[in-house]
Coordinates of C-alpha atoms and ligand atoms in Angstrom, one line a residue:
Chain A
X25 CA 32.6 40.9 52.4
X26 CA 29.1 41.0 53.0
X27 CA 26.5 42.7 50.2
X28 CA 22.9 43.3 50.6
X29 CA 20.8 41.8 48.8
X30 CA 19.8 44.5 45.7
X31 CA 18.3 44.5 42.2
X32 CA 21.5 42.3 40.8
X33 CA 21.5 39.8 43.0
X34 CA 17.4 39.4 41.7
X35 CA 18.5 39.1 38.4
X36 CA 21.3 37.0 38.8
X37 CA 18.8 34.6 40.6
X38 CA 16.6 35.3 37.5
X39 CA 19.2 34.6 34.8
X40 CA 20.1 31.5 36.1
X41 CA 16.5 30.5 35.7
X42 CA 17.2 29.5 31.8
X43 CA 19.9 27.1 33.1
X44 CA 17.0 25.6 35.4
X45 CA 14.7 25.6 32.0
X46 CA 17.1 24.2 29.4
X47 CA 18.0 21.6 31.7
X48 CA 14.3 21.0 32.3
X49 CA 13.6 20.7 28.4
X50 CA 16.9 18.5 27.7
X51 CA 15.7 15.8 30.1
X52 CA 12.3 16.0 29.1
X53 CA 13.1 15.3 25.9
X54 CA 15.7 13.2 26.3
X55 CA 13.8 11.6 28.8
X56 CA 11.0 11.4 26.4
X57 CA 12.5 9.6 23.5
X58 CA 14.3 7.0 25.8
X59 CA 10.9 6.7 27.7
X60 CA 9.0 5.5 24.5
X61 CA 11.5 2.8 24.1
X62 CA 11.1 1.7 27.8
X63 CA 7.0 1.8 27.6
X64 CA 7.2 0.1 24.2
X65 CA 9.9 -2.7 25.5
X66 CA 7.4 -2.8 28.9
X67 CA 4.4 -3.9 27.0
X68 CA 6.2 -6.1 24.4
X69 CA 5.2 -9.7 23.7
X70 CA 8.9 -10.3 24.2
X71 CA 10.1 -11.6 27.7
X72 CA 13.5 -10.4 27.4
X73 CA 12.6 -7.1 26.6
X74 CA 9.9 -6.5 29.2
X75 CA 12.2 -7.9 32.0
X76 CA 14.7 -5.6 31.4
X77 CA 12.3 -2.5 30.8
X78 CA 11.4 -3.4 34.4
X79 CA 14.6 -3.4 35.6
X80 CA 15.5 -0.6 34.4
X81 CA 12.2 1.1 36.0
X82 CA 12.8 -0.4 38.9
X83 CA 16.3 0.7 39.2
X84 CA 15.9 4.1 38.5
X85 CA 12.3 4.8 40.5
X86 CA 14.0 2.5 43.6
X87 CA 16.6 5.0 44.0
X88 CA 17.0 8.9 45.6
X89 CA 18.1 10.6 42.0
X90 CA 20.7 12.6 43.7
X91 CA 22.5 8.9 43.9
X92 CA 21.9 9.1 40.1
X93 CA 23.1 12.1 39.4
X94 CA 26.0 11.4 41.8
X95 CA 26.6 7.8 40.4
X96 CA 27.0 9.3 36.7
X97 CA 29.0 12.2 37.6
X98 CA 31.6 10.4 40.3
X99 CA 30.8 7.3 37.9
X100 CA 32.2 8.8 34.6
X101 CA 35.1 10.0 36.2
X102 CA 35.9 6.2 37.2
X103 CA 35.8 5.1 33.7
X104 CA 38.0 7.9 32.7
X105 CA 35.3 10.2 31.0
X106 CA 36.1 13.8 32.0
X107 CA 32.1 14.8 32.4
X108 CA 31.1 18.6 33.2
X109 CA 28.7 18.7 35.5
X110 CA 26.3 20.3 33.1
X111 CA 26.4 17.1 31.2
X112 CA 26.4 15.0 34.0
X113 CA 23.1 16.4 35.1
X114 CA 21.9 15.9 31.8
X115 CA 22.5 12.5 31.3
X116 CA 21.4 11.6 34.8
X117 CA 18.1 14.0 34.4
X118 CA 17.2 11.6 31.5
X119 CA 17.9 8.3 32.8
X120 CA 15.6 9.1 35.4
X121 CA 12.9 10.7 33.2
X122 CA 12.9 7.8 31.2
X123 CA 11.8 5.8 33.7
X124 CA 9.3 7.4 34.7
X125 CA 8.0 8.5 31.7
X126 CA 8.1 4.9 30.6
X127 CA 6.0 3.7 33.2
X128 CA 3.3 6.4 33.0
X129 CA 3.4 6.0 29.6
X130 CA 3.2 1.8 29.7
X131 CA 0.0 2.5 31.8
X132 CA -1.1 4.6 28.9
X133 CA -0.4 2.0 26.1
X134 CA -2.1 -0.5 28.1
X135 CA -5.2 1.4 28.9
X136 CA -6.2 1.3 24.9
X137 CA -8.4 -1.9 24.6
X138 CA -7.4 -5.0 23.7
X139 CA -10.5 -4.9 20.8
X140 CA -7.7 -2.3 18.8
X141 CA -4.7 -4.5 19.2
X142 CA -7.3 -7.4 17.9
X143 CA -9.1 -5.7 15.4
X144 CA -5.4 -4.1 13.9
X145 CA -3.5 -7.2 13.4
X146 CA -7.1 -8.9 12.1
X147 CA -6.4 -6.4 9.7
X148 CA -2.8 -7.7 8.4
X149 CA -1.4 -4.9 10.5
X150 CA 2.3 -5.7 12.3
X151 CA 3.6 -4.1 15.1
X152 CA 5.2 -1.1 14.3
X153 CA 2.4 -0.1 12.0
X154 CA -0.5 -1.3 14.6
X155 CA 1.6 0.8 17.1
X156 CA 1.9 4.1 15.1
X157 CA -1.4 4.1 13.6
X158 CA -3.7 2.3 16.3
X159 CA -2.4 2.2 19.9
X160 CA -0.2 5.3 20.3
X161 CA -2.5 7.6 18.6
X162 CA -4.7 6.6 21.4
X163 CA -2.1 6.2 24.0
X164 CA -1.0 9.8 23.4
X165 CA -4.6 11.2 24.0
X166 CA -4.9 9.3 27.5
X167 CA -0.4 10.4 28.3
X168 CA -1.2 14.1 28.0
X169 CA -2.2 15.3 31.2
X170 CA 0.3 12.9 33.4
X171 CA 3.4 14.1 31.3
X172 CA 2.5 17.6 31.8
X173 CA 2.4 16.6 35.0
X174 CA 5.3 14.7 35.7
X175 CA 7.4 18.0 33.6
X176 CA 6.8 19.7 37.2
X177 CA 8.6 16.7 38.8
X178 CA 11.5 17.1 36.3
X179 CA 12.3 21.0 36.7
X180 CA 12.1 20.6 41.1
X181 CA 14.7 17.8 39.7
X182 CA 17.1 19.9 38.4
X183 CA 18.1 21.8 41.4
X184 CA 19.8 18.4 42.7
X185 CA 22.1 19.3 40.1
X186 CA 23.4 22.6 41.8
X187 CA 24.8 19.9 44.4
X188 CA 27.0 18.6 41.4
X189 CA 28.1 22.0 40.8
X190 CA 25.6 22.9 38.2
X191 CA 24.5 26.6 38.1
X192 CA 21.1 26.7 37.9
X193 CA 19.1 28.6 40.0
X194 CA 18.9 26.8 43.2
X195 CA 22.7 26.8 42.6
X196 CA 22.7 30.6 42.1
X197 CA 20.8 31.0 45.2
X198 CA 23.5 28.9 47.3
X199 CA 25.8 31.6 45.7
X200 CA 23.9 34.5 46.2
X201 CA 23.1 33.5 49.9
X202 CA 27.2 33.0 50.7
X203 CA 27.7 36.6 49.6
X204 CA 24.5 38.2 51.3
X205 CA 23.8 36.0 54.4
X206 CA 20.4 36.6 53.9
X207 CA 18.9 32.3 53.1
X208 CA 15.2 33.3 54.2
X209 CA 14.8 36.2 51.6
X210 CA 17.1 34.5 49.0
X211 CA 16.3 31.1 49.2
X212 CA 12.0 32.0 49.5
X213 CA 12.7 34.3 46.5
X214 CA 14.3 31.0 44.6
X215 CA 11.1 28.6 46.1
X216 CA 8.9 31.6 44.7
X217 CA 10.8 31.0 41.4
X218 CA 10.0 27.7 41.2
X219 CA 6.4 27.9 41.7
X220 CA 5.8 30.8 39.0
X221 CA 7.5 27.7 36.8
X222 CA 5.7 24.8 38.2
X223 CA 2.3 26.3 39.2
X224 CA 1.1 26.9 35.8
X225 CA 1.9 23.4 34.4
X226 CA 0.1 22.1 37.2
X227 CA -3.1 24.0 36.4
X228 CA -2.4 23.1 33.0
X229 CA -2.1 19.6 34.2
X230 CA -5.8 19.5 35.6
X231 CA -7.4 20.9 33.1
X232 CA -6.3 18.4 30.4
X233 CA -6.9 15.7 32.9
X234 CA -10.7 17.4 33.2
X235 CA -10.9 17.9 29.2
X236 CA -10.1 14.5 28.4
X237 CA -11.8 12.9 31.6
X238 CA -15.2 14.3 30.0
X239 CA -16.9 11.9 28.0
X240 CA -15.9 11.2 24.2
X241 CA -17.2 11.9 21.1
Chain B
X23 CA -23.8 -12.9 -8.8
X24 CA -24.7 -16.7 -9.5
X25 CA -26.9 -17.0 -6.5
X26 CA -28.7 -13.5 -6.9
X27 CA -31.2 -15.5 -8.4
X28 CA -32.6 -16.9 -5.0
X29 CA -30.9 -14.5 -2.8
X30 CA -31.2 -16.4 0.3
X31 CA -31.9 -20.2 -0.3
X32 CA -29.7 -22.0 1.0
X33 CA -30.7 -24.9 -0.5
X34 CA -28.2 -24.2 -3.3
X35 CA -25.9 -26.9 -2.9
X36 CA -22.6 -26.1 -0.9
X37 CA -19.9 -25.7 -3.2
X38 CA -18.2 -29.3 -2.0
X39 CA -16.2 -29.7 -5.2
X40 CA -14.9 -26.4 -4.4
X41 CA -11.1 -26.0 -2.9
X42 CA -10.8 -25.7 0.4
X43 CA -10.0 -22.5 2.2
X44 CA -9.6 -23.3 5.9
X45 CA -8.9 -26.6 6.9
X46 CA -8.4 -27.2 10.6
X47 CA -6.7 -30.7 11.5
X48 CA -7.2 -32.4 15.4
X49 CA -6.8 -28.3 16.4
X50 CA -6.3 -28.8 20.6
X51 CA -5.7 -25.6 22.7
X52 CA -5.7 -25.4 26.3
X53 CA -5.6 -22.1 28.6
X54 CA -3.2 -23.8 31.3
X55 CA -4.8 -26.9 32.2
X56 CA -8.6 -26.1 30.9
X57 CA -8.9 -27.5 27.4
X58 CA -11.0 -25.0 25.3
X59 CA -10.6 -27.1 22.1
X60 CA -10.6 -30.7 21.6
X61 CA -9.5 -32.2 18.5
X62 CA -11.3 -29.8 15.9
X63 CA -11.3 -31.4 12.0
X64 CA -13.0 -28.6 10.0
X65 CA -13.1 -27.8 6.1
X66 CA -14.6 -24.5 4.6
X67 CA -15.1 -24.3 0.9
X68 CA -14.7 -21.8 -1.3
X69 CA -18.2 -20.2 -1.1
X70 CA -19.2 -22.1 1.7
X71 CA -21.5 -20.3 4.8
X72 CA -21.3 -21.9 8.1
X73 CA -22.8 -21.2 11.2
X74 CA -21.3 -22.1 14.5
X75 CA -23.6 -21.9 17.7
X76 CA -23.3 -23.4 21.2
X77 CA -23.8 -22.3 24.8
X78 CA -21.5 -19.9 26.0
X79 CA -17.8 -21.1 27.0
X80 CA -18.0 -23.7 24.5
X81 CA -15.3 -22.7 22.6
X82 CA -16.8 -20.7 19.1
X83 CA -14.8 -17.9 20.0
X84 CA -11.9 -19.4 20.3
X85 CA -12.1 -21.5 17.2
X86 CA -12.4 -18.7 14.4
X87 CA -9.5 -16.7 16.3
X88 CA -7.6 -19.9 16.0
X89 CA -8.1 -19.5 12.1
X90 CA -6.2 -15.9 11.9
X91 CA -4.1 -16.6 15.1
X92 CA -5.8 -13.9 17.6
X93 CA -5.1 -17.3 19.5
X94 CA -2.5 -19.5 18.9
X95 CA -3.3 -23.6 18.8
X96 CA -1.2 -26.0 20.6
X97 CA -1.6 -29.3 18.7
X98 CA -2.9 -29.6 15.0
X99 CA -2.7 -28.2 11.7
X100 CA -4.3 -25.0 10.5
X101 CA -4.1 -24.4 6.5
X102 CA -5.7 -21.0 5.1
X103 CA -6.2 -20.7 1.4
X104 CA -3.3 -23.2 1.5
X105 CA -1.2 -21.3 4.1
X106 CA 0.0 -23.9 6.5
X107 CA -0.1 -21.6 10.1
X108 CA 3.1 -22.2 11.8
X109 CA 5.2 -20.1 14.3
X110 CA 6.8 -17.6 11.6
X111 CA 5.8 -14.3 10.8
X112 CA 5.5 -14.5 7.5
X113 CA 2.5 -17.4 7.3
X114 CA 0.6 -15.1 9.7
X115 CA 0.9 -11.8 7.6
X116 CA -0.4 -14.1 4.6
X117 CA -3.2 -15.1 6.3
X118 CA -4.5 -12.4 8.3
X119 CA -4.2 -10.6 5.0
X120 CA -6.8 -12.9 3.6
X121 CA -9.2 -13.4 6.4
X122 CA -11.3 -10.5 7.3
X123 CA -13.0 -10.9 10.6
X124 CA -15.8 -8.6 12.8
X125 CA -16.2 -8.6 16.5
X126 CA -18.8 -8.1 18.6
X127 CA -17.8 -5.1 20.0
X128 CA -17.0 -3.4 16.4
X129 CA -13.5 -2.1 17.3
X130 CA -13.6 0.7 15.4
X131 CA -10.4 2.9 15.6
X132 CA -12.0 5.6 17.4
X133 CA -9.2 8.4 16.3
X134 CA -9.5 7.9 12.7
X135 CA -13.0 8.9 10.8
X136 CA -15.2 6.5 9.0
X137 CA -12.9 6.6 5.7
X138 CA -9.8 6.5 7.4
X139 CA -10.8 3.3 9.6
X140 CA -11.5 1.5 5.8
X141 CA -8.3 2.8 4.4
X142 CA -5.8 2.4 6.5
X143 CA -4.8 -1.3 6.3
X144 CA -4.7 -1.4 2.3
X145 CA -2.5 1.6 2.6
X146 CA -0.2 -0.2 5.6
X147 CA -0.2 -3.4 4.6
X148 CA -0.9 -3.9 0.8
X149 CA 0.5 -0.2 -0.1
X150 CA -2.1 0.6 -2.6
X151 CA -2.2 4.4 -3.9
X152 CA -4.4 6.6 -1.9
X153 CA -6.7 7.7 -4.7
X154 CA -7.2 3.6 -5.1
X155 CA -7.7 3.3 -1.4
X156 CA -10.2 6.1 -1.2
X157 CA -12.1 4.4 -4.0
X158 CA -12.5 1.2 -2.7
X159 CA -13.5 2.4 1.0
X160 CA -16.3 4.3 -0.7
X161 CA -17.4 1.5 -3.0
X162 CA -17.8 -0.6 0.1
X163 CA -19.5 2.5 2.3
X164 CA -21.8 2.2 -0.3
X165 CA -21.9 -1.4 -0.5
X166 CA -22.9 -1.0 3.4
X167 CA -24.9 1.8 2.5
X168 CA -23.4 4.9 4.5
X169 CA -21.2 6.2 2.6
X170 CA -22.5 9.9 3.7
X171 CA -20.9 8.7 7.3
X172 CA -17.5 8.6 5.4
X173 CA -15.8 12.0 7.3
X174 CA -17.6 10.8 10.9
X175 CA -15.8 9.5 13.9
X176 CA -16.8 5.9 15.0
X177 CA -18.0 7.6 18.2
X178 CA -21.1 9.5 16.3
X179 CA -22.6 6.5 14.7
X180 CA -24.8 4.3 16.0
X181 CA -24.2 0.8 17.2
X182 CA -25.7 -1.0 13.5
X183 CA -23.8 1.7 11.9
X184 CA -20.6 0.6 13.3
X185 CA -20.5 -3.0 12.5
X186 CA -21.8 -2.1 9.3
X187 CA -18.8 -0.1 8.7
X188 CA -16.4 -2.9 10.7
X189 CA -17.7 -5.2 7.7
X190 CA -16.8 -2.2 5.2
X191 CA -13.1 -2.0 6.3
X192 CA -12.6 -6.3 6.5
X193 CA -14.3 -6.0 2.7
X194 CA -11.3 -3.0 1.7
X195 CA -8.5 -5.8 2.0
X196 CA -10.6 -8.0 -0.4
X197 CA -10.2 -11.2 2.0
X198 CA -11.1 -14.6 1.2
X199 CA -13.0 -15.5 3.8
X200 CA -14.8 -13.4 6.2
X201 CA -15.2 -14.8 10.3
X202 CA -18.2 -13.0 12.3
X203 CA -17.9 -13.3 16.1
X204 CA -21.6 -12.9 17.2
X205 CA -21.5 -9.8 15.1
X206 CA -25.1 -8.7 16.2
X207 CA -24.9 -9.5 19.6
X208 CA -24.2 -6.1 20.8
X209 CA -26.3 -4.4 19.1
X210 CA -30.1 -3.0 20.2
X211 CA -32.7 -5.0 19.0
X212 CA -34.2 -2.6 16.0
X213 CA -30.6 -2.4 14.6
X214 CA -29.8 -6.1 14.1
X215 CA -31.5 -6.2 11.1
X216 CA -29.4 -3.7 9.5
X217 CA -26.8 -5.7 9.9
X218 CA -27.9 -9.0 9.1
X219 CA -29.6 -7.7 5.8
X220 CA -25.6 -6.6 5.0
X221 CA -24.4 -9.8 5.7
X222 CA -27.0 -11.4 3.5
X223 CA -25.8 -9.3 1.4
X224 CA -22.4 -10.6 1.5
X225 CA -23.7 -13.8 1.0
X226 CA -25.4 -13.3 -2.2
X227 CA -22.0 -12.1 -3.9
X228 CA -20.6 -16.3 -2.6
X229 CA -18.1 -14.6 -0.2
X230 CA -17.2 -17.7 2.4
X231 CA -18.4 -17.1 5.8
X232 CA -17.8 -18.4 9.1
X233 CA -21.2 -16.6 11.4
X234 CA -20.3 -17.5 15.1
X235 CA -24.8 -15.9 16.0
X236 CA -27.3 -17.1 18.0
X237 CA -29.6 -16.0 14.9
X238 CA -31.8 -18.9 14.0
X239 CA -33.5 -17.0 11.1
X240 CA -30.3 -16.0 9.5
X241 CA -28.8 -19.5 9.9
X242 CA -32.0 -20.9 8.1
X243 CA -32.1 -18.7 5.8
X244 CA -28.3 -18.4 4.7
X245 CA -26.2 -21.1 6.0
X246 CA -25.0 -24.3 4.2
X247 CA -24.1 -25.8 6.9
X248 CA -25.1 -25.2 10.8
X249 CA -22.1 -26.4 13.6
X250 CA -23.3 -27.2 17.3
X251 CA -20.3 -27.0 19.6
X252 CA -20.4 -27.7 23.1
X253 CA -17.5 -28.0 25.7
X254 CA -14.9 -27.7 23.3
X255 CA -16.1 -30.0 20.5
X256 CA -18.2 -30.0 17.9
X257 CA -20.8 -32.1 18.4
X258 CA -23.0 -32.4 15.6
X259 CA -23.1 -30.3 12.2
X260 CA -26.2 -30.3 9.6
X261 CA -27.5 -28.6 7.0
X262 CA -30.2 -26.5 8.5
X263 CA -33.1 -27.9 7.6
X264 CA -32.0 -31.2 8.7
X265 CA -30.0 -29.7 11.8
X266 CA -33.2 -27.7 13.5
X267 CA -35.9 -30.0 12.5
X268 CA -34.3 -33.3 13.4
X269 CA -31.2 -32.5 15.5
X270 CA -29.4 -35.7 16.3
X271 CA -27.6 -35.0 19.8
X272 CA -29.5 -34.7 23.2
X273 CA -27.0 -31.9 23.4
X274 CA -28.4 -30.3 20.4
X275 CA -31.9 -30.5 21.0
X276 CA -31.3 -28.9 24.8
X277 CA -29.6 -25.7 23.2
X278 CA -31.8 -25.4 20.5
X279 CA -34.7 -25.8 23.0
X280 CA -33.3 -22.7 24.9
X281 CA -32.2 -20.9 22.2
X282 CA -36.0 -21.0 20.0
X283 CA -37.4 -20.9 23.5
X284 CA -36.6 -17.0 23.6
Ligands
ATP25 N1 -7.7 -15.8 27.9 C1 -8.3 -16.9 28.5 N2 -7.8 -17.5 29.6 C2 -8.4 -18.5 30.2 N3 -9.6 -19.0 29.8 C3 -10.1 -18.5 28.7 C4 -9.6 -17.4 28.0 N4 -10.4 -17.1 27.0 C5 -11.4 -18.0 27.0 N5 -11.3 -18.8 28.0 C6 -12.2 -19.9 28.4 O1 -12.3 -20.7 27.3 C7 -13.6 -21.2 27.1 C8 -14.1 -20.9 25.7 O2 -14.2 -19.5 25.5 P1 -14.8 -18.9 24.2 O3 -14.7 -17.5 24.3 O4 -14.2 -19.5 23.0 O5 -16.3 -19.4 24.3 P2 -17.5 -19.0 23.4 O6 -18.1 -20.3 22.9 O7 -17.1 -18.0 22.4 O8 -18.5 -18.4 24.5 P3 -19.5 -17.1 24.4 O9 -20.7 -17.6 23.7 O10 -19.7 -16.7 25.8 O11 -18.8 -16.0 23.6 C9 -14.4 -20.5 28.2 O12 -14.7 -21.4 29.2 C10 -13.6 -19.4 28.6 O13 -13.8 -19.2 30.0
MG26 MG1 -17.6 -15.9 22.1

C-alpha cells in the first residue's frame, strides 16, 4: 500500500531526529573520555603505552566505520553477548570517536611548548598535576575549535547505524521511503535534516578557530 | 643579611667550609654518539655563586638541567643537598623540590595570572594552605617588586617583568639553590638591569646560585667563582678577578676576547 508523503510522515522523519542526536552526544562523550586516555597514553614517556595508543588510532582511523560498527554488532553476537543494535552503535560510535578525538587531541597536547612541561616539573610538579594544571588547561584552549568540528563528523556517523537496524533518522527515512516511493523528496528532506544539524556547528567551528587564531593576550 | 654589608663584593670569601649542596661526580652524557658532557667534577657550597660561561654548544645548558634532571646523565654521580639522583621517582621529587631554576624564555604559565603562576606548585606539591600560599607569592612579588602585577596574565607584562616574576614563583618553594639559564638573554636591552639588580638581590640574602650569563659585570661583581666551559668540559674556573684579568687557557682568553669585545 502506497501513502503520500504528508505532514506525519515529516514528523516521523523529525522525531527520529532525537535518536540521531542522543546517539550523537553518547559517542561524543563517550568518545571523549576514552579519547583523553588515548591522547594522554599517545604523548606518554612510556613506550608501551604510546605503541598501543597508536595502534589503537591506527586501527580504528585505517578502517571504513561501518566495518566497526558491523564487527561489534555481528562481533558480540559471536562471543555470545545478545547486543541491541542501539547499543551496538553506541559502543562502536565511541571506539571510533576515540580515536579520533585522541589524535586531534594528541596534536593539541603537543602543541603546548616544551618551556611548560620544563618549567612545571622544575617546579616539583609530577605528571598528573603538571597535566591538569599546566598542559591541558592549554591544550583545551588550542582542542576547541577541531572538536566542534569533528562533532559534525560524528552525527553524519550515526546514520551508518540505521544499516545495523538502528532507528535514527536516516533509518526513518529508509522507512518512510518503502511506504511512499517517493526517495528524492524523502531522502533530500533527511540530507536537509542533516545540514540544519551540522551547518551550525560548522560555522561555530570557524569562528572559534578565528577567535583563538587571533593573537593572545 | 651577613653580606648586606658590602652588597656586591665578592671578595667575601666563598663559604668553602660550608656543606656542599650539588656535587657532580665524572657526569658524562651523550645525545647518541655526540658527547655534550665529558667527565664533569663540580661542588657548590652552601652560599656559593658561580658563574658558568662558554661559547655556545659547549654544554652550560646541559649541565644545570643535569642537576634537577630536565636531562638525565648517563655516567656519574649527581648528589643535591645530599640527594643521591638515581632512576626513581622519589630522589627526583626531592630534588626538584629544592632546586629552583629560570629559563631564558621565562615559561610563565600563560592561563594562570601573576599570583596563581607563584602559587600553584606550593599548593600541588608541598600542600600548603591557600591563605599561606597567597602570603608567600605576595611577599616574594614584593621581593621582585611587582606585586601590583599580582591579578595580570603573563601575556600583559613586559619581558623584565616576566623573569622577574619566574624568579618570584622558583623563590615560593623556598629552594636551596637557585640555577639561571642565561636568564637575561631574552630580554631587550633597557630591561636587563631590572633583572640583574633582582638577582643581586638574591645574592645579598646568601641564596646559592648557579648564573649560566654572558654578563661580565654581574659575574665581577657577584660571583665567587667564574666556570669557562668549552666543548663539553670545563676548562678552567677562577675567582673573577683572577679569572678575567689573568685567564690561564688560550681557550679562555679567545672567549673572553669576544665576549668583552662587544
Ligand atoms: N636534544 C638534543 N639532541 C641532540 N643534541 C643536543 C640536544 N640538546 C643539545 N644538544 C647539543 O648539545 C650541545 C650542548 O648544548 P647546550 O644547550 O648544553 O649548550 P649551551 O652551552 O647551553 O649553548 P648556548 O650558549 O647556545 O645555550 C650542543 O652542541 C647542542 O647542539
Ligand atoms: Mg644554553
Amino acid at each position: 500500500m502506497i501513502r503520500a508523503f504528508g505532514y506525519n510522515e515529516f514528523l516521523f522523519l523529525l522525531s527520529a531526529v532525537q535518536w540521531t542526536l542522543l546517539l550523537s552526544v553518547i559517542a561524543f562523550i563517550g568518545g571523549g573520555i576514552v579519547g583523553l586516555f588515548v591522547a594522554l597514553g599517545r604523548t606518554s614517556d612510556v613506550k608501551p603505552l604510546r605503541l598501543l595508543a597508536t595502534g589503537y588510532i591506527q586501527l580504528f582511523q585505517g578502517t571504513p566505520l561501518l566495518m566497526q560498527l558491523f564487527l561489534v554488532f555481528f562481533g558480540a553476537t559471536v562471543v555470545g553477548i545478545d547486543m541491541s543494535p542501539w547499543v551496538a552503535a553506541a559502543v562502536g560510535l565511541t571506539l571510533n570517536t576515540s580515536a579520533f578525538l585522541g589524535e586531534i587531541w594528541r596534536g593539541c597536547i603537543q602543541s603546548v611548548p616544551r618551556g611548560q612541561w620544563e618549567a612545571a616539573s622544575s617546579l616539583g610538579l609530577r605528571y598528573p598535576g603538571l597535566m591538569r594544571y599546566v598542559i591541558l588547561p592549554q591544550a583545551v584552549k588550542v582542542a576547541v575549535p577541531p572538536t566542534v568540528g569533528y562533532l559534525v563528523q560524528v552525527i553524519k556517523g550515526t546514520s551508518l547505524a540505521a544499516i545495523i537496524g538502528f532507528v535514527e533518522l536516516t533509518r526513518a527515512g529508509q522507512i518512510v521511503n518503502n511506504a511512499t516511493f517517493q526517495p528524492f523528496l524523502v531522502f533530500g528532506i533527511v540530507a536537509a535534516i542533516y545540514f540544519a544539524l551540522c551547518w551550525p556547528l560548522s560555522l561555530l567551528s570557524q569562528r572559534l578557530e578565528a577567535r583563538y587564531a587571533a593573537p593572545s593576550r | 643579611m651577613a653580606l648586606a654589608t658590602e652588597p656586591t663584593r665578592n671578595g667575601v670569601a666563598p663559604p668553602m667550609s660550608a656543606d656542599v649542596v650539588i656535587r657532580m661526580e665524572g657526569v658524562q652524557k651523550w645525545y647518541d654518539q655526540f658527547q655534550v658532557l665529558k667527565d664533569i667534577d663540580l661542588e657548590v657550597h652552601r652560599g656559593e655563586r658561580i658563574v658558568i660561561c662558554g661559547p655556545s654548544g659547549s654544554g652550560k645548558s646541559t649541565l644545570i638541567r643535569c642537576i634537577n634532571q630536565l636531562e638525565r646523565h648517563q655516567k656519574g654521580r649527581i648528589t643535591v643537598n645530599g640527594v643521591e639522583l638515581g632512576p626513581h621517582h622519589r630522589q627526583l621529587d626531592l630534588v626538584r623540590r629544592e632546586v629552583g631554576m629560570v629559563f631564558q624564555s621565562f615559561n610563565l604559565f600563560p592561563h594562570l595570572t601573576v599570583l596563581e603562576n607563584c602559587m600553584l606548585a606550593p599548593l600541588k606539591v608541598r600542600g600548603t594552605t591557600k591563605a599561606e600560599a597567597k602570603a608567600t607569592a605576595m611577599r616574594y612579588l614584593e621581593r621582585v617588586r611587582i606585586p601590583e602585577q599580582a591579578d595580570k596574565y603573563p601575556g600583559q607584562l613586559s619581558g623584565g617583568q616576566q623573569q622577574r616574576v619566574a624568579i618570584a614563583r622558583s623563590l615560593c618553594m623556598n629552594p636551596k639553590v637557585m640555577l639561571f639559564d642565561e636568564p637575561t638573554s631574552a630580554l631587550d636591552p633597557e630591561m636587563v638591569k631590572e633583572v640583574l639588580d633582582t638577582m643581586i638581590g638574591l645574592a645579598e640574602d646568601g641564596m646559592t646560585m648557579l648564573c649560566v650569563t654572558h654578563e661580565m659585570g654581574f659575574a665581577k661583581s657577584v660571583a665567587h667563582r667564574v666556570i669557562f666551559m668549552d666543548r663539553g668540559e670545563i676548562v678552567e674556573q677562577n675567582t673573577p678577578e683572577e679569572f678575567f684579568s689573568a685567564p690561564k687557557s688560550e681557550r679562555t682568553r679567545s672567549f673572553l676576547g669576544q665576549i668583552l669585545a662587544h
